Amino acid sequence: MKEKRVISGKQALSEKQAVPGKSRAARKKLYSRVRITLATVVAAFFAVLFLAPIVLTITNSFMTSSEISANYGSVFATNSSGGKVYISEKVNLKFIPDMVSFSQYITVLFKSPDYLFKFWNSVVLVGPIVVFQLIVASLASYGFARYRGRLREIIFFAYIILMLMPYQVTLVPNYLVSDWLNLLDTNWAIWLPGIFSPFAVFLLTKFMRRIPTSVMEAAQIDGAGEWQIYKKICMPLTKGAICSAAILVFIDYWNMVEQPLILQSDAEKHPLSVFLNKINSGEIGLAFAVATIYMVPSLLIFLYGEDYLVNGITYQGGIKG
């Protein structure tokens, strides 16, 4: 009997000790769920906040001109001297049009060729910059990652300093150099600074330095030259980083405004990003339609390369199994 009482006492003690442990685990689990829920709500709020202007632009591009003027006419109204008018009434933000109309897109795509011409100017300016900047950056990054030395580290540090500077700081030197080379009012004045921009060099160099040197040394032992190592080892392993750099460089130069305004005096050569600012108050609907068309390439490229963008940023180098 005494042994049974002792055993039952131990069981009761263990049960008492188990109850606080279970309650502590339950509280921790509840706290984790509450934290995840709050984080999800906050992220959803900011997602809706950032997506609202894009959704508003797309939906408003399908409104009629009269409906757009009724909703936003007071925002773009001007007085007799051309100045802005004080908005004394609330602006009616509508996400759903009363009647869907494609008249704005018909005007942009068929009746007014200026918009498509400016769109083509954007493609002509941005395409070569993205392609040749990646070629130059991949070659320079291979040199920085393959060979180390004091001189190369100083040059790479100078690349970082140039990358940290905003483009507005180097705009005047670029103008002076372009003037000295007689490149003003030509596409080369925008192409050359963009092709030799240090951003892609910095991104690809940091990525290539994570590739194990043993892989390159093994290729050298097998008789591979520098070009073969670059082409068959470094390039396949940096595919994600190259796609990430291409997406970021495209979006950056697709939205450029200062470079064409300063380096090109001929308005016929300006991209659509500059021309959007010149749409007058009587063409608000066209501005929505043109802005929607202008967003399509960036959205398609981002959606297509989203996985490459994430992998290129988070991948730590090495050989994937």
C-alpha atoms as one frame of an Amber mdcrd trajectory, in Angstrom:
protein
   0.000   0.000   0.000   2.795   2.389   0.835   4.463   1.695  -2.523   1.195
   2.412  -4.372   0.802   5.694  -2.477   4.364   6.674  -3.302   3.810   5.846
  -6.999   0.545   7.739  -7.120   2.200  10.710  -5.463   4.924  10.724  -8.105
   2.320  10.528 -10.850   0.401  13.454  -9.384   3.631  15.466  -9.128   4.534
  14.706 -12.742   1.025  15.673 -13.873   1.281  18.968 -11.996   4.612  19.677
 -13.665   3.242  18.744 -17.093   0.327  21.174 -16.925   2.457  24.369 -16.793
   4.590  23.014 -19.638   1.548  22.452 -21.821   0.107  25.869 -21.006   3.449
  27.527 -21.794   3.605  25.779 -25.173  -0.007  26.736 -25.881   0.700  30.386
 -25.037   3.768  30.358 -27.259   1.756  28.845 -30.123  -1.026  31.405 -29.650
   1.500  34.252 -29.586   3.061  32.969 -32.813  -0.345  32.839 -34.523  -1.229
  36.358 -33.387   2.127  37.678 -34.603   1.722  36.021 -38.017  -1.835  37.360
 -38.302  -0.780  40.913 -37.455   2.148  40.752 -39.879  -0.168  39.471 -42.626
  -2.685  42.260 -41.998   0.038  44.941 -42.070   1.580  43.487 -45.253  -1.855
  43.298 -46.912  -2.563  46.921 -45.966   0.668  48.198 -47.524   0.167  45.958
 -50.574  -3.272  47.478 -51.186  -1.854  50.948 -50.530   0.923  50.525 -53.112
  -1.278  48.779 -55.690  -4.110  51.323 -55.485  -2.504  53.887 -57.874  -1.752
  51.160 -60.451  -5.288  49.749 -60.261  -6.727  53.282 -60.415  -4.691  54.065
 -63.537  -5.718  50.864 -65.317  -9.431  51.104 -64.503  -9.618  54.823 -65.269
  -8.102  54.246 -68.693 -11.385  52.551 -69.657 -13.518  55.568 -68.676 -15.032
  57.992 -71.154 -13.617  61.495 -71.450 -16.728  63.051 -69.927 -16.589  60.773
 -66.886 -12.892  61.483 -66.333 -13.477  65.232 -66.590 -16.348  64.995 -64.113
 -14.203  63.084 -61.612 -10.775  64.706 -62.001 -11.389  67.896 -63.938 -10.802
  70.077 -60.890  -7.365  68.523 -60.317  -6.022  69.486 -63.753  -7.934  72.759
 -64.141  -5.957  75.949 -64.819  -6.769  79.634 -64.640  -6.484  82.230 -67.399
  -2.744  82.727 -66.768  -2.020  78.996 -66.974  -1.551  78.471 -63.225  -3.157
  75.784 -61.115  -6.557  76.369 -59.538  -7.193  75.766 -55.844  -9.253  72.588
 -55.380 -12.230  73.595 -53.260 -14.127  70.308 -53.548 -13.331  66.670 -52.906
 -11.912  64.623 -55.748 -14.032  61.615 -56.655 -11.719  58.599 -56.899 -13.530
  55.916 -58.866 -12.092  52.448 -59.412 -15.009  51.120 -61.472 -16.110  53.095
 -64.562 -19.802  53.677 -65.177 -19.369  52.589 -68.782 -16.367  50.762 -70.206
 -14.900  52.589 -73.191 -11.906  51.760 -75.418 -11.842  55.159 -77.083  -8.659
  56.191 -75.252  -6.774  53.119 -76.489  -8.102  53.562 -80.025  -6.748  57.115
 -80.035  -3.372  56.065 -78.644  -2.857  53.012 -80.851  -4.409  54.122 -84.127
  -5.336  57.807 -84.321  -2.283  59.446 -82.719   1.070  57.920 -83.764   3.081
  60.221 -81.490   2.571  57.954 -78.499   3.741  54.810 -80.283   6.667  56.740
 -81.733   7.726  57.833 -78.235   7.232  54.272 -77.013   9.615  53.081 -79.725
  12.102  55.755 -78.637  12.025  54.241 -75.154  12.728  50.770 -76.547  15.604
  52.051 -78.698  17.197  53.831 -75.736  16.738  51.149 -73.074  17.341  47.950
 -75.079  21.034  48.520 -75.948  21.755  49.766 -72.420  20.427  46.567 -70.820
  22.152  44.201 -73.281  25.585  45.821 -73.407  25.665  46.758 -69.722  25.230
  43.074 -68.850  27.966  42.066 -71.316  30.418  44.626 -69.925  29.430  43.859
 -66.330  29.821  40.087 -66.715  33.328  40.451 -68.180  34.417  43.017 -65.586
  32.890  40.988 -62.752  34.775  37.886 -63.850  38.022  39.838 -63.681  37.234
  41.249 -60.233  36.141  37.857 -58.881  38.848  35.718 -60.529  41.874  37.771
 -59.571  42.487  39.661 -56.360  44.967  42.443 -55.741  45.351  45.889 -54.226
  44.865  47.698 -57.540  41.743  45.720 -58.395  40.294  46.336 -54.935  40.870
  50.071 -55.338  39.151  50.041 -58.730  36.247  48.023 -57.326  35.951  50.449
 -54.396  35.755  53.296 -56.923  32.928  51.393 -58.645  31.034  51.242 -55.359
  31.521  54.976 -54.754  30.168  55.740 -58.238  27.211  53.438 -57.637  26.312
  55.219 -54.397  26.187  58.580 -56.151  22.785  59.530 -57.591  22.681  60.130
 -61.325  21.957  63.817 -60.777  25.460  64.246 -59.314  27.184  62.901 -62.443
  24.769  64.513 -64.886  26.844  67.661 -65.378  30.133  65.745 -65.994  28.272
  63.492 -68.441  26.990  66.569 -70.242  30.483  68.092 -70.457  32.045  64.847
 -71.720  29.243  64.357 -74.256  29.729  67.918 -75.462  33.483  67.359 -75.772
  32.883  64.165 -77.790  30.196  65.858 -79.927  27.601  63.341 -78.756  24.938
  65.762 -77.549  21.507  65.345 -79.144  22.369  61.749 -80.052  21.434  58.442
 -78.460  25.095  57.773 -77.678  24.983  60.482 -75.004  22.538  58.246 -73.095
  23.831  54.847 -74.211  27.462  55.206 -73.130  26.879  56.278 -69.482  24.217
  53.586 -69.183  26.344  50.798 -70.685  29.233  51.502 -68.313  27.065  52.006
 -65.228  28.658  50.326 -62.161  25.500  48.819 -60.654  25.525  45.543 -62.601
  29.289  45.200 -62.102  28.870  45.444 -58.340  25.962  42.963 -58.252  27.611
  40.331 -60.462  31.019  40.657 -58.779  29.555  39.993 -55.345  27.754  36.984
 -56.777  30.741  35.522 -58.659  32.946  35.782 -55.589  30.635  33.271 -53.885
  31.437  30.621 -56.472  33.943  28.164 -54.895  37.446  28.643 -56.249  37.884
  24.866 -56.171  35.472  24.607 -59.117  37.582  26.965 -61.225  40.812  25.296
 -60.148  39.433  21.897 -61.107  38.523  23.259 -64.530  42.049  24.647 -64.923
  43.543  21.270 -64.055  41.371  19.703 -66.746  42.861  22.141 -69.256  40.140
  24.796 -69.422  41.225  28.308 -70.329  39.922  31.589 -68.931  37.301  31.961
 -71.653  36.013  28.424 -71.058  35.832  28.995 -67.304  33.949  32.231 -67.894
  31.582  30.755 -70.477  30.917  27.251 -69.117  31.205  27.757 -65.343  30.653
  31.349 -64.283  27.900  32.259 -66.725  25.615  29.259 -65.980  26.075  29.720
 -62.229  25.310  33.455 -62.390  22.189  33.123 -64.541  19.932  34.204 -61.679
  22.088  37.236 -60.868  22.220  38.259 -64.544  18.426  38.072 -64.823  18.083
  40.079 -61.600  20.440  42.752 -62.919  18.600  42.839 -66.260  15.240  43.397
 -64.558  16.545  46.134 -62.254  18.490  47.923 -65.008  15.503  47.801 -67.376
  13.091  49.256 -64.822  15.600  51.965 -63.863  16.238  53.198 -67.407  12.696
  52.601 -68.623  11.571  55.366 -66.249  14.412  57.811 -66.928  13.520  61.483
 -67.335  16.572  63.627 -66.518  18.972  62.120 -69.059  16.876  62.809 -72.194
  15.887  66.282 -70.998  19.493  67.354 -70.415  21.387  65.436 -73.096  18.859
  65.660 -75.944  17.376  68.988 -76.983  15.357  67.440 -79.813  11.933  66.524
 -78.407  11.379  64.031 -81.228  14.035  61.756 -79.666  12.599  61.840 -76.155
  11.159  58.615 -74.698   7.575  58.189 -73.604   8.505  58.724 -69.940   9.305
  62.367 -70.784   6.349  62.782 -73.131   3.884  61.708 -70.411   4.632  64.908
 -68.498   3.633  67.019 -71.503   0.081  65.709 -71.868  -2.184  68.697 -71.278
  -5.273  68.920 -69.082  -7.646  68.144 -71.957  -6.118  64.694 -72.465  -6.414
  63.197 -68.992  -7.988  60.023 -70.339  -5.173  59.617 -72.837  -2.676  60.011
 -69.998  -4.283  57.075 -68.167  -4.241  54.922 -71.313  -0.651  55.794 -72.232
   0.513  55.190 -68.652  -1.161  51.774 -68.697   0.532  50.835 -71.971   3.837
  52.133 -70.611   3.532  49.886 -67.533   2.977  46.702 -69.546   6.651  45.922
 -70.424   7.819  46.442 -66.841   5.030  44.289 -65.427   5.585  41.494 -67.955
   9.341  41.443 -67.385   8.899  41.434 -63.608   6.282  38.677 -63.652   8.336
  36.558 -66.049  11.602  37.020 -64.133  10.270  37.079 -60.573  11.758  33.684
 -59.726  15.101  34.652 -61.257  15.041  37.920 -59.306  14.481  36.169 -55.979
  17.033  33.434 -56.696  19.599  35.932 -57.900  19.341  37.918 -54.674  19.112
  35.047 -52.155  21.354  32.398 -53.771  24.627  32.121 -51.885  26.778  30.663
 -54.652  28.183  27.227 -55.217  26.916  24.294 -57.190  23.235  23.400 -57.013
  22.537  19.721 -56.669
